[in-house]
mmCIF file of C-alpha atoms in Angstrom:
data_model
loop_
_atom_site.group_PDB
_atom_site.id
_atom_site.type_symbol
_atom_site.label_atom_id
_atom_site.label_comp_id
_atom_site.label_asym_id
_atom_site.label_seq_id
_atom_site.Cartn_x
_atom_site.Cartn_y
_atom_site.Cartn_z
ATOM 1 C CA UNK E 16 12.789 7.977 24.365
ATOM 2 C CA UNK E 17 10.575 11.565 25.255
ATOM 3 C CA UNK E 18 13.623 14.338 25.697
ATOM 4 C CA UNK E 19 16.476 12.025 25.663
ATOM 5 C CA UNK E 20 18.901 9.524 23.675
ATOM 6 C CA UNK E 21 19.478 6.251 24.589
ATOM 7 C CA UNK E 22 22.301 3.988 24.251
ATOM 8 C CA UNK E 23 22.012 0.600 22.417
ATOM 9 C CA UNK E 24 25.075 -1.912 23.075
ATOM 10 C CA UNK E 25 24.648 -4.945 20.766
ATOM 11 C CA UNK E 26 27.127 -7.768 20.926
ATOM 12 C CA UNK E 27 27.728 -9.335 17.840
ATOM 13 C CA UNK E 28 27.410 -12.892 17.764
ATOM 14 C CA UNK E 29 29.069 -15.998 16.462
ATOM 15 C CA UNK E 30 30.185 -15.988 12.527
ATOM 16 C CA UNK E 31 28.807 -12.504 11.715
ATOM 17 C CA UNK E 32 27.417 -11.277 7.996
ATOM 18 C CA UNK E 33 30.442 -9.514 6.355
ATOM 19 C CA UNK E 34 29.076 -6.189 6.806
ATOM 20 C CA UNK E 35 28.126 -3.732 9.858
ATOM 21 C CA UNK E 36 24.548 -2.849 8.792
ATOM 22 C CA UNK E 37 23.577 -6.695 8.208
ATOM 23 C CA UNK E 38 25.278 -7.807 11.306
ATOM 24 C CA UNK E 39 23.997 -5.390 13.387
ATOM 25 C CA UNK E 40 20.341 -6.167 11.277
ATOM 26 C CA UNK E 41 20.778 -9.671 12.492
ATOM 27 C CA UNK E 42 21.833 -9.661 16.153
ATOM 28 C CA UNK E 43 20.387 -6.134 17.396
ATOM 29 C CA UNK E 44 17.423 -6.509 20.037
ATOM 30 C CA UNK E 45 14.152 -7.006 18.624
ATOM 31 C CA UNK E 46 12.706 -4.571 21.360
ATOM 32 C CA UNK E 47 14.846 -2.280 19.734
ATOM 33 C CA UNK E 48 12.914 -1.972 16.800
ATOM 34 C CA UNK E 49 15.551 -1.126 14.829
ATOM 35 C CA UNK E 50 15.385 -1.817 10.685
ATOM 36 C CA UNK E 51 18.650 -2.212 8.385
ATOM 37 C CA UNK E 52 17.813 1.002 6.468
ATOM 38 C CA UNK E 53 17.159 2.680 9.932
ATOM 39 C CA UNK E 54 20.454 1.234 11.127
ATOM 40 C CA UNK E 55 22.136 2.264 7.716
ATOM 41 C CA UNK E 56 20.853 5.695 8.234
ATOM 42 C CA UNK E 57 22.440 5.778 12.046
ATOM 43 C CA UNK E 58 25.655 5.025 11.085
ATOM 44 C CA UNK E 59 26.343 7.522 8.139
ATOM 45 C CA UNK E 60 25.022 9.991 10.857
ATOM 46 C CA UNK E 61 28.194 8.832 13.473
ATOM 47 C CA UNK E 62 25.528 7.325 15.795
ATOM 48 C CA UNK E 63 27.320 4.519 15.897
ATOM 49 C CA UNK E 64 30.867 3.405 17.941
ATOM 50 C CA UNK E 65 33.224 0.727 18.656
ATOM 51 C CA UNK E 66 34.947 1.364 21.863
ATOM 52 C CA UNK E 67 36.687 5.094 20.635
ATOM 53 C CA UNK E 68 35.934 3.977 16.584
ATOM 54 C CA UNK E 69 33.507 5.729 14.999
ATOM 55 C CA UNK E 70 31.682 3.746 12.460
ATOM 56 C CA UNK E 71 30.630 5.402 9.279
ATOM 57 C CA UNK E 72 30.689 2.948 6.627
ATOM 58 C CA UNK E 73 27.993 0.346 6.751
ATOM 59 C CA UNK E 74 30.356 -2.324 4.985
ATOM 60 C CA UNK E 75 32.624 -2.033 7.832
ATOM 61 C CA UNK E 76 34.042 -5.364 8.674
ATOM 62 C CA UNK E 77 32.898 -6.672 12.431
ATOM 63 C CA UNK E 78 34.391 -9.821 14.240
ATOM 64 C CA UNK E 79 32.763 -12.023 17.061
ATOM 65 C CA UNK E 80 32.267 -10.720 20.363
ATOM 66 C CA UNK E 81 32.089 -6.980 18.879
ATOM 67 C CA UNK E 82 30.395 -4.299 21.096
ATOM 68 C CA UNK E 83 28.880 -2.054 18.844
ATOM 69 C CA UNK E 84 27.133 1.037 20.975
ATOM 70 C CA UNK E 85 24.159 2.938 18.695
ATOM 71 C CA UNK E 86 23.172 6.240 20.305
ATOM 72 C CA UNK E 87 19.486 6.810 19.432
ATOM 73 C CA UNK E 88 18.206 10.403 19.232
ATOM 74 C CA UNK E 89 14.356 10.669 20.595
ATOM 75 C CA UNK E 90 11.675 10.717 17.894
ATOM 76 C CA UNK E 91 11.679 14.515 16.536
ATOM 77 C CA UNK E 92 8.089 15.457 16.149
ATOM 78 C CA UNK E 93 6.965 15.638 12.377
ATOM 79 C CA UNK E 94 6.186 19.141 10.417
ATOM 80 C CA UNK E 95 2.789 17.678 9.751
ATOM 81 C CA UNK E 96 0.077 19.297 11.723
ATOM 82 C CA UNK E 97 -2.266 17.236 13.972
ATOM 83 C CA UNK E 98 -6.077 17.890 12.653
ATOM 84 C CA UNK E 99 -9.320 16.567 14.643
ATOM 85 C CA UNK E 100 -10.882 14.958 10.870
ATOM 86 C CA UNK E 101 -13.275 11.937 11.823
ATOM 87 C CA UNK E 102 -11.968 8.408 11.483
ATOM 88 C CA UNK E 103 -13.119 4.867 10.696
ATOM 89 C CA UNK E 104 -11.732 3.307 12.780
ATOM 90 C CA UNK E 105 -11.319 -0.587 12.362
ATOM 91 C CA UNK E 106 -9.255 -2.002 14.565
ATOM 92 C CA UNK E 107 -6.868 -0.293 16.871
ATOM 93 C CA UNK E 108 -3.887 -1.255 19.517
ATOM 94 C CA UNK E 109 -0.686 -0.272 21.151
ATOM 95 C CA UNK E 110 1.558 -1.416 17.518
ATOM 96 C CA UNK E 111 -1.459 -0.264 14.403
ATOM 97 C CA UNK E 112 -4.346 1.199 13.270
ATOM 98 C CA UNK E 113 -6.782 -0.548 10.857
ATOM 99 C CA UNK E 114 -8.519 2.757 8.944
ATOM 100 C CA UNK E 115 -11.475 2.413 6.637
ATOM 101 C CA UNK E 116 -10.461 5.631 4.427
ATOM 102 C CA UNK E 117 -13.457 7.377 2.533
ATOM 103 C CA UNK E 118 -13.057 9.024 -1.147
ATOM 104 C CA UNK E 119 -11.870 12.472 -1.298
ATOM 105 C CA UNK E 120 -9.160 11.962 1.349
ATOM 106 C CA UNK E 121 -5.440 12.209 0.566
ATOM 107 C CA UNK E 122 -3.298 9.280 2.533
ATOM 108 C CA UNK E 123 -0.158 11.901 3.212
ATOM 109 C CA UNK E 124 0.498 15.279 3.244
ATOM 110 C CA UNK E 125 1.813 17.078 -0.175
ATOM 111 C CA UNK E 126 3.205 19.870 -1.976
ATOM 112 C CA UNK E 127 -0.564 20.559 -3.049
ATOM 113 C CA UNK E 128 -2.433 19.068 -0.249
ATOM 114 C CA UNK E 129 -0.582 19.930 3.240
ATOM 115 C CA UNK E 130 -3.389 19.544 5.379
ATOM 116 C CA UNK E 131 -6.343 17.526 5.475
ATOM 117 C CA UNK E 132 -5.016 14.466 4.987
ATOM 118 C CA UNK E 133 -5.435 10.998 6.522
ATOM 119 C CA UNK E 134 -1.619 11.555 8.341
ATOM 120 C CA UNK E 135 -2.829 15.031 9.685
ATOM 121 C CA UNK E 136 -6.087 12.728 11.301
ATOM 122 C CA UNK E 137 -3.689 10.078 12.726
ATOM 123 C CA UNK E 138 -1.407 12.413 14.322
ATOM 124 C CA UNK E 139 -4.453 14.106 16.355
ATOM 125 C CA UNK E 140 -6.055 10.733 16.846
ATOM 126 C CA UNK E 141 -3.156 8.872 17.921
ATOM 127 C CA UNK E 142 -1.756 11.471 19.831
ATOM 128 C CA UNK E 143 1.154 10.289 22.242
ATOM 129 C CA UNK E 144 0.858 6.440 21.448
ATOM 130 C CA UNK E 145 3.200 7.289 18.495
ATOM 131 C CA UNK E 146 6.543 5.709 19.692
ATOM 132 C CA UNK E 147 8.709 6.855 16.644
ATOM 133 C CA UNK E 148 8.663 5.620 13.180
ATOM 134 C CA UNK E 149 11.999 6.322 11.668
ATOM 135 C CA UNK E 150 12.927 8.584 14.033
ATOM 136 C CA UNK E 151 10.247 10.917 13.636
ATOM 137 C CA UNK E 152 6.752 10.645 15.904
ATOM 138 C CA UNK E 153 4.887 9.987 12.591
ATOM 139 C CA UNK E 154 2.234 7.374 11.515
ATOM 140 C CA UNK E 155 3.854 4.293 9.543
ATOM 141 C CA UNK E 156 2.292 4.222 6.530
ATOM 142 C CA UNK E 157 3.266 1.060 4.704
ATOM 143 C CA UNK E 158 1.306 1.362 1.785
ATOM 144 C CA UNK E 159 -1.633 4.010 0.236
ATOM 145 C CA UNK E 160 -4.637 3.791 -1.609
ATOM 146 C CA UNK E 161 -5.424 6.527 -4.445
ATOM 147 C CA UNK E 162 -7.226 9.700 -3.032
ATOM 148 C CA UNK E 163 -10.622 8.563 -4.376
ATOM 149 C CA UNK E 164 -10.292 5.211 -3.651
ATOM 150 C CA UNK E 165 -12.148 3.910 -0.415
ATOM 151 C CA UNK E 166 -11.755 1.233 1.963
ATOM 152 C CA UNK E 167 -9.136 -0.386 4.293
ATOM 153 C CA UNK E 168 -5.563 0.446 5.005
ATOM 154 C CA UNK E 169 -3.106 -0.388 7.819
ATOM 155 C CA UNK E 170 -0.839 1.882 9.757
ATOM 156 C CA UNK E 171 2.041 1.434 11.848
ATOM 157 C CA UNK E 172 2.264 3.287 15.170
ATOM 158 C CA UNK E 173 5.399 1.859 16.062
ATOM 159 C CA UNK E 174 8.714 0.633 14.445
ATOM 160 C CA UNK E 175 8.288 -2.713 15.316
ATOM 161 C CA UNK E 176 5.243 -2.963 13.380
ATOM 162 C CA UNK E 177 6.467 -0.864 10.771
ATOM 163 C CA UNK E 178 9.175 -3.675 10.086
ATOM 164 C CA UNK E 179 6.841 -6.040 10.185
ATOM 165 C CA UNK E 180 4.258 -4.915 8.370
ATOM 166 C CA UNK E 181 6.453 -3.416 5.855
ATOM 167 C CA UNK E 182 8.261 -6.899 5.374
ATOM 168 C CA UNK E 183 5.162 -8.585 5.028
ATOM 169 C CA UNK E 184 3.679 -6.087 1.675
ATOM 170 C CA UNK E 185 7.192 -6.602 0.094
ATOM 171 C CA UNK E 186 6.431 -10.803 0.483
ATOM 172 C CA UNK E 187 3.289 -10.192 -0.808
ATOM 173 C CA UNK E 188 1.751 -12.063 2.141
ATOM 174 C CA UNK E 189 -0.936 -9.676 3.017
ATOM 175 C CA UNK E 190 -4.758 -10.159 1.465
ATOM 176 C CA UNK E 191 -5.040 -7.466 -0.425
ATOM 177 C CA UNK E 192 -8.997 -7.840 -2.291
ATOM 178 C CA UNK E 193 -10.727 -4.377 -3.795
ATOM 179 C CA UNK E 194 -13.650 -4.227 -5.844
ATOM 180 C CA UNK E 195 -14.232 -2.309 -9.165
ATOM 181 C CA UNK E 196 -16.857 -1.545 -11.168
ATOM 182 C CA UNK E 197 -15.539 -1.946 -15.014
ATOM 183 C CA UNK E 198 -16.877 -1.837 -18.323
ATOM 184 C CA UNK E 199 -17.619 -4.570 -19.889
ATOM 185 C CA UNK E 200 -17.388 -7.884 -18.807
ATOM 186 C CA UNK E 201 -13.998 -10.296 -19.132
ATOM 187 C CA UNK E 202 -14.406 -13.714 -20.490
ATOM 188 C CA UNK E 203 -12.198 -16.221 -21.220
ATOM 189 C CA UNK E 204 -13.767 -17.040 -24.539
ATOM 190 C CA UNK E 205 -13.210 -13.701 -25.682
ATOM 191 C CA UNK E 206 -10.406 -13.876 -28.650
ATOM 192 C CA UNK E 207 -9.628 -9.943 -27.784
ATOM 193 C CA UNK E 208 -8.850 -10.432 -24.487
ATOM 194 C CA UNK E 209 -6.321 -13.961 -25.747
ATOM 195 C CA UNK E 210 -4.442 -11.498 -27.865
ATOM 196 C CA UNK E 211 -3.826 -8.826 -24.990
ATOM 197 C CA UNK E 212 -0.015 -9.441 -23.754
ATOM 198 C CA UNK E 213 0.219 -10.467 -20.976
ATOM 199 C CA UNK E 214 -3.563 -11.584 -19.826
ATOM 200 C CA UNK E 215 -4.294 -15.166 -19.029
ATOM 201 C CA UNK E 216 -7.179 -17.401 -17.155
ATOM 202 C CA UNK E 217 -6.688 -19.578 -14.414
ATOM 203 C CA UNK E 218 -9.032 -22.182 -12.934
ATOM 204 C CA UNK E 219 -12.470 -20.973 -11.722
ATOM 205 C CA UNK E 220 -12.395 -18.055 -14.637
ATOM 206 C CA UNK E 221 -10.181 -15.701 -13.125
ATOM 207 C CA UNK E 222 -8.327 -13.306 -15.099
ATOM 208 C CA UNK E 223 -4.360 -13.218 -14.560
ATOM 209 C CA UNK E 224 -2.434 -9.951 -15.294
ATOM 210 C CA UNK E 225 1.159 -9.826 -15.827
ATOM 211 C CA UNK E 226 3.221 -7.106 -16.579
ATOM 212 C CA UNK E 227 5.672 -4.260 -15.398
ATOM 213 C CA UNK E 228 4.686 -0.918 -14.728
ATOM 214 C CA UNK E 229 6.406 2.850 -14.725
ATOM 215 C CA UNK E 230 5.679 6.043 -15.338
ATOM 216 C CA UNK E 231 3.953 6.574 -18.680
ATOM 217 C CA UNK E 232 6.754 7.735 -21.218
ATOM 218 C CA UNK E 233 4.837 11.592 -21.829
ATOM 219 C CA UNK E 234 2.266 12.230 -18.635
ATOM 220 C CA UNK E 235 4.463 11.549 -15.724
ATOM 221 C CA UNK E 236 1.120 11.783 -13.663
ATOM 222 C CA UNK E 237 0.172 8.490 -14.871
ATOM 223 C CA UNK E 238 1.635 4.718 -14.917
ATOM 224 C CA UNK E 239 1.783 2.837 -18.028
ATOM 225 C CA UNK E 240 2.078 -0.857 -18.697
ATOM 226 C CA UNK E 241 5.653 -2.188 -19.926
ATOM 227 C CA UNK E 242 7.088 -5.235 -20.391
ATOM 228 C CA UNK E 243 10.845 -4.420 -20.610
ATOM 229 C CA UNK E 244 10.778 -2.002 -17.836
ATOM 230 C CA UNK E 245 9.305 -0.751 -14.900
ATOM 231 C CA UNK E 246 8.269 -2.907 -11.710
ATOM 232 C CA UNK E 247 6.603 -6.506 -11.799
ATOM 233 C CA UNK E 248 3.061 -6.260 -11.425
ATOM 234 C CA UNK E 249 0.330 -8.992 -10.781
ATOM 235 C CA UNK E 250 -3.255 -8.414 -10.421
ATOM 236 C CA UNK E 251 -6.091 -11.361 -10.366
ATOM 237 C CA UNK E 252 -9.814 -10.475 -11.107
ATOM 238 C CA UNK E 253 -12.485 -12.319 -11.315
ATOM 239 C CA UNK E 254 -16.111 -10.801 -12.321
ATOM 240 C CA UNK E 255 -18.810 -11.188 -9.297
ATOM 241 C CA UNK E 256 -21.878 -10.088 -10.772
ATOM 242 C CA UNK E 257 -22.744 -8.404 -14.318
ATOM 243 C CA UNK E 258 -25.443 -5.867 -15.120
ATOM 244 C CA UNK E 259 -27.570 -4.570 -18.433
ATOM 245 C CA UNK E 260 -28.785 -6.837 -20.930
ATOM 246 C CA UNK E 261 -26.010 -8.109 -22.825
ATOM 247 C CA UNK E 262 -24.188 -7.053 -20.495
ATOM 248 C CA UNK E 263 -22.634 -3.645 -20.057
ATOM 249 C CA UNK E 264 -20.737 -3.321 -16.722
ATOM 250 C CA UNK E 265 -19.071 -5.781 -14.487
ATOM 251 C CA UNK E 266 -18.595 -5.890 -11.004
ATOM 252 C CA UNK E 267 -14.922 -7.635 -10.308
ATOM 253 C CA UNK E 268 -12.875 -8.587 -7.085
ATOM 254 C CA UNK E 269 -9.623 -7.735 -7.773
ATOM 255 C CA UNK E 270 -6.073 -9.464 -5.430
ATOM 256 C CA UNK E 271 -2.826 -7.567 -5.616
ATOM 257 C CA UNK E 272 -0.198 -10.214 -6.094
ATOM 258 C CA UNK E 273 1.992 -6.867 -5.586
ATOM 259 C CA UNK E 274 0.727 -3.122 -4.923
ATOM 260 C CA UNK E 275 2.064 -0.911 -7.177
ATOM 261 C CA UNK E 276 0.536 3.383 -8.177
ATOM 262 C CA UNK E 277 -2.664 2.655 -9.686
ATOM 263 C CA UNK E 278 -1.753 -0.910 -10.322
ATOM 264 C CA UNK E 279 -5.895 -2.200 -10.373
ATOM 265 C CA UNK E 280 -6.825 0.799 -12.404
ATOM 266 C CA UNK E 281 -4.266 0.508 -15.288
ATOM 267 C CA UNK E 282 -4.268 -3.138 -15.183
ATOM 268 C CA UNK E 283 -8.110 -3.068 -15.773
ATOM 269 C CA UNK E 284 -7.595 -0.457 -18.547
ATOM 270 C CA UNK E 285 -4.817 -2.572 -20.671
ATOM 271 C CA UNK E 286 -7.035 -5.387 -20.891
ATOM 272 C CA UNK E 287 -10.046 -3.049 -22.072
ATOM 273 C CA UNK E 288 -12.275 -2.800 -18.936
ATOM 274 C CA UNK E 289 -11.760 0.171 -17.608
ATOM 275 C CA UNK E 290 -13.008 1.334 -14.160
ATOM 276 C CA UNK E 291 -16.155 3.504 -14.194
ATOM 277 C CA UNK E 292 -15.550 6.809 -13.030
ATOM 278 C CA UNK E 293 -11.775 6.743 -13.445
ATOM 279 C CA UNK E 294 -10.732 10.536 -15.131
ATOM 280 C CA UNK E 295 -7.407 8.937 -15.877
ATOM 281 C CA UNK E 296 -7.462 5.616 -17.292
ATOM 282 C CA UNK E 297 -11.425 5.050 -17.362
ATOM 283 C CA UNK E 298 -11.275 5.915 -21.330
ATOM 284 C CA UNK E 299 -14.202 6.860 -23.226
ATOM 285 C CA UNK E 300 -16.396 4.029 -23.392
ATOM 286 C CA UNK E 301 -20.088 4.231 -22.601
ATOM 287 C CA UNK E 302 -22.625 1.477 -21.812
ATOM 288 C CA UNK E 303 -25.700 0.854 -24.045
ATOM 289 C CA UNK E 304 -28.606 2.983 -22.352
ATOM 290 C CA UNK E 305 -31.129 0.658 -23.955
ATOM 291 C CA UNK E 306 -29.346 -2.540 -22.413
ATOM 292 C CA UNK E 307 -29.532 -1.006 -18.757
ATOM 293 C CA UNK E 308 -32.792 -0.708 -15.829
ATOM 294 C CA UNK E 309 -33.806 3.302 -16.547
ATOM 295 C CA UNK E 310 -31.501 5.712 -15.175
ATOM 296 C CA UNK E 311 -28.319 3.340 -15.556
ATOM 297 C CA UNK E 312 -26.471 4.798 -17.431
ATOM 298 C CA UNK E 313 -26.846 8.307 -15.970
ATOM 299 C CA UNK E 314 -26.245 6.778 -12.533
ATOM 300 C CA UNK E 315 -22.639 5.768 -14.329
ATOM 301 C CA UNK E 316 -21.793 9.241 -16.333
ATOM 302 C CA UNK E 317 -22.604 10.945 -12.997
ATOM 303 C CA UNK E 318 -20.117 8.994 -10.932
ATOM 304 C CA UNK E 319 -17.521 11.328 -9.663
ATOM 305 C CA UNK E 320 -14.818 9.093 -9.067
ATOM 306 C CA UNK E 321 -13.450 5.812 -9.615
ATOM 307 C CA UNK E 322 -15.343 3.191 -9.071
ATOM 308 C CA UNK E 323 -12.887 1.248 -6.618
ATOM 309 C CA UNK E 324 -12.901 -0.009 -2.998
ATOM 310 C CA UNK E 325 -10.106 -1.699 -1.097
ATOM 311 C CA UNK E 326 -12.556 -4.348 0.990
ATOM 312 C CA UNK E 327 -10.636 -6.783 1.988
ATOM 313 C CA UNK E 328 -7.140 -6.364 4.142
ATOM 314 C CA UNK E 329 -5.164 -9.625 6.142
ATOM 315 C CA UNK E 330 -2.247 -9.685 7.433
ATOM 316 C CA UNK E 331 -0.585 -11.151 10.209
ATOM 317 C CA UNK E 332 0.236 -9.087 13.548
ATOM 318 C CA UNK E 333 3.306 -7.912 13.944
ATOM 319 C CA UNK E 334 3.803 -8.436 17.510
ATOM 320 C CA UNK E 335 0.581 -11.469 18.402
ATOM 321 C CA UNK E 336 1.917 -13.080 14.891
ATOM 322 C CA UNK E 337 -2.132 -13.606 14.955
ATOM 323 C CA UNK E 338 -3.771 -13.699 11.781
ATOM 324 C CA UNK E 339 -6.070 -10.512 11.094
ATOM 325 C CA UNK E 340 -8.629 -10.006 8.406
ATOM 326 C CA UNK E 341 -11.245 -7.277 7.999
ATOM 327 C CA UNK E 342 -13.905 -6.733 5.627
ATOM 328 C CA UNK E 343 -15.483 -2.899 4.317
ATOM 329 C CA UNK E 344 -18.981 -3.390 2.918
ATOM 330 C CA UNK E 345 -19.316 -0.800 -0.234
ATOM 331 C CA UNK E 346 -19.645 3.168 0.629
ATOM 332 C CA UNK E 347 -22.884 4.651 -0.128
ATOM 333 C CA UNK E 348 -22.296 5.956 -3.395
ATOM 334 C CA UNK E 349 -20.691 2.667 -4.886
ATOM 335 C CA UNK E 350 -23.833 0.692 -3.401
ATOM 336 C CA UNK E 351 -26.526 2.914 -5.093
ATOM 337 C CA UNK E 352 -24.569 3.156 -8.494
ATOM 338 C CA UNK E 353 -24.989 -1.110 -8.182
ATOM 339 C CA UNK E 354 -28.283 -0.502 -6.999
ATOM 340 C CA UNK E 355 -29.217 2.044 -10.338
ATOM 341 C CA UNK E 356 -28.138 -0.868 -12.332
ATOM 342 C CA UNK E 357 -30.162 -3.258 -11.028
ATOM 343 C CA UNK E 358 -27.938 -4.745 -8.584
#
């Protein structure tokens, strides 16, 4: 679509949905790549006709045998600058981009960080292979993981993954596995833990956390847990290895049931295990020097960030409907902070 619109004719078929945007959802070409919101959006822009009707309301009422025309404006280029930043690359083809992100770098451009940014690397990376998301020559980026978290994320490079990808984190059907480095340990015989609301165990000692979460009521910078607000939240952790004697620090795999702002990191906090390194929700606890190898408990105080990396990422192809899964061993600095403890 380089320089020019093109023309979409879709016919709608037998015993249609009752509105335009869900009929034309249902029967427009798949090659199309062409989303209800995006379709939405092209009709309250007059992009879309019926004969010599212009049709601006997306509950407009459509009958069998309708020829609906959408004019499609080429993808604009985005305001984002492309910037040559090294990338880990995972994976790669014509529809995504599998991205092993380090810490430090911001997932898209902002108010306060314009430039430098893991969109400003995909735009110089992927160049002309961007087909449009949206309208816009852009990277699809269907979900984000916190600036100094590391490890795997997807990326759309065209619509028809976007859809697809996109449909698949909001049927929380794609493997979604980090792991954390927390204080403490979680156990199932601990009687705090039974009294935290909405914590529970499940076979094979993994901990089960339920709740909603929203911005937090006074720093609108952070999340906070709710139960009578907020968005449904699910997290599953189960510990992998602990460290100090008793034990001081965990080291947990963490599932997303859903993927919400800092969902691991304030989950882990409301049931008391905080990650390590976490400025924000990490608290103020500090492991027993005495109880770890020498040097353990500097190797934790001196951690500059959270302790959290997104190593595990499946989901199935948007276009091959093949299965994918890929793996992200532990950055440097999380693997000698487990190795200062004795890991």
């Amino acid at each position: 679509m380089d320089g020019e619109s093109l023309e979409i004719v879709v016919i709608i078929g037998a015993n249609p949905p009752d509105r335009l945007d869900k009929a034309l959802a249902r029967d427009v070409p798949e090659a199309a790549s062409l989303s209800r919101s995006r379709l939405a959006k092209l009709i309250a822009e007059g992009a879309v006709r019926r004969g010599d009707e212009l049709l601006t309301n997306a509950k407009a009422r459509v009958a069998e045998g309708d020829a609906i025309a959408i004019t499609v404006e080429a993808a604009i280029e985005l305001d984002a600058l492309p910037e040559d930043i090294p990338l880990s690359v995972v994976y790669e083809d014509d529809d995504l981009i599998v991205i092993d992100k380090p810490a430090g770098m911001v997932v898209h451009p902002a108010p306060g960080t314009p430039r430098g940014t893991l969109v400003n690397a995909l735009l110089h990376h992927c160049g002309d292979t961007l087909s449009g998301i949206g309208g816009a020559k852009r990277p699809g980026i269907v979900h984000r993981i916190d600036k100094d978290t590391s490890g795997l994320l997807v990326v759309a490079k065209t619509d028809r993954a976007h859809h697809g990808l996109a449909a698949q984190f909001e049927a929380h059907s794609v493997e979604r596995a980090y792991q954390a480095l927390v204080y403490g340990v979680p156990d199932a015989g601990d009687p705090r833990l039974k009294g935290v609301r909405g914590t529970s165990f499940e076979p094979g000692g993994v901990l089960k956390i339920q709740t909603r979460l929203d911005r937090h009521r006074h720093e609108r910078q952070k999340q906070a847990v709710f139960f009578d607000r907020g968005r449904h939240a699910v997290t599953r952790a189960r510990v992998l290895q602990s460290f100090g004697t008793p034990p001081q620090v965990a080291l947990m795999e963490c599932r997303l049931e859903t993927g919400r702002t800092h969902q691991i990191r304030v989950h882990m906090a409301h049931v008391g295990h905080g990650l390590v390194g976490d400025p924000v929700y990490g608290g103020r606890r500090k492991p027993s020097a005495a109880a770890l190898p020498k040097g353990g408990a500097e190797a934790i105080a001196g951690f500059p960030r959270q302790a959290l990396h997104a190593a595990t990422l499946g989901f199935e192809h948007p276009a091959s409907k093949e299965r994918l899964t890929f793996r992200s061993p532990l950055p440097v600095d999380f693997s000698d902070l487990i190795a200062a403890l004795g890991g």
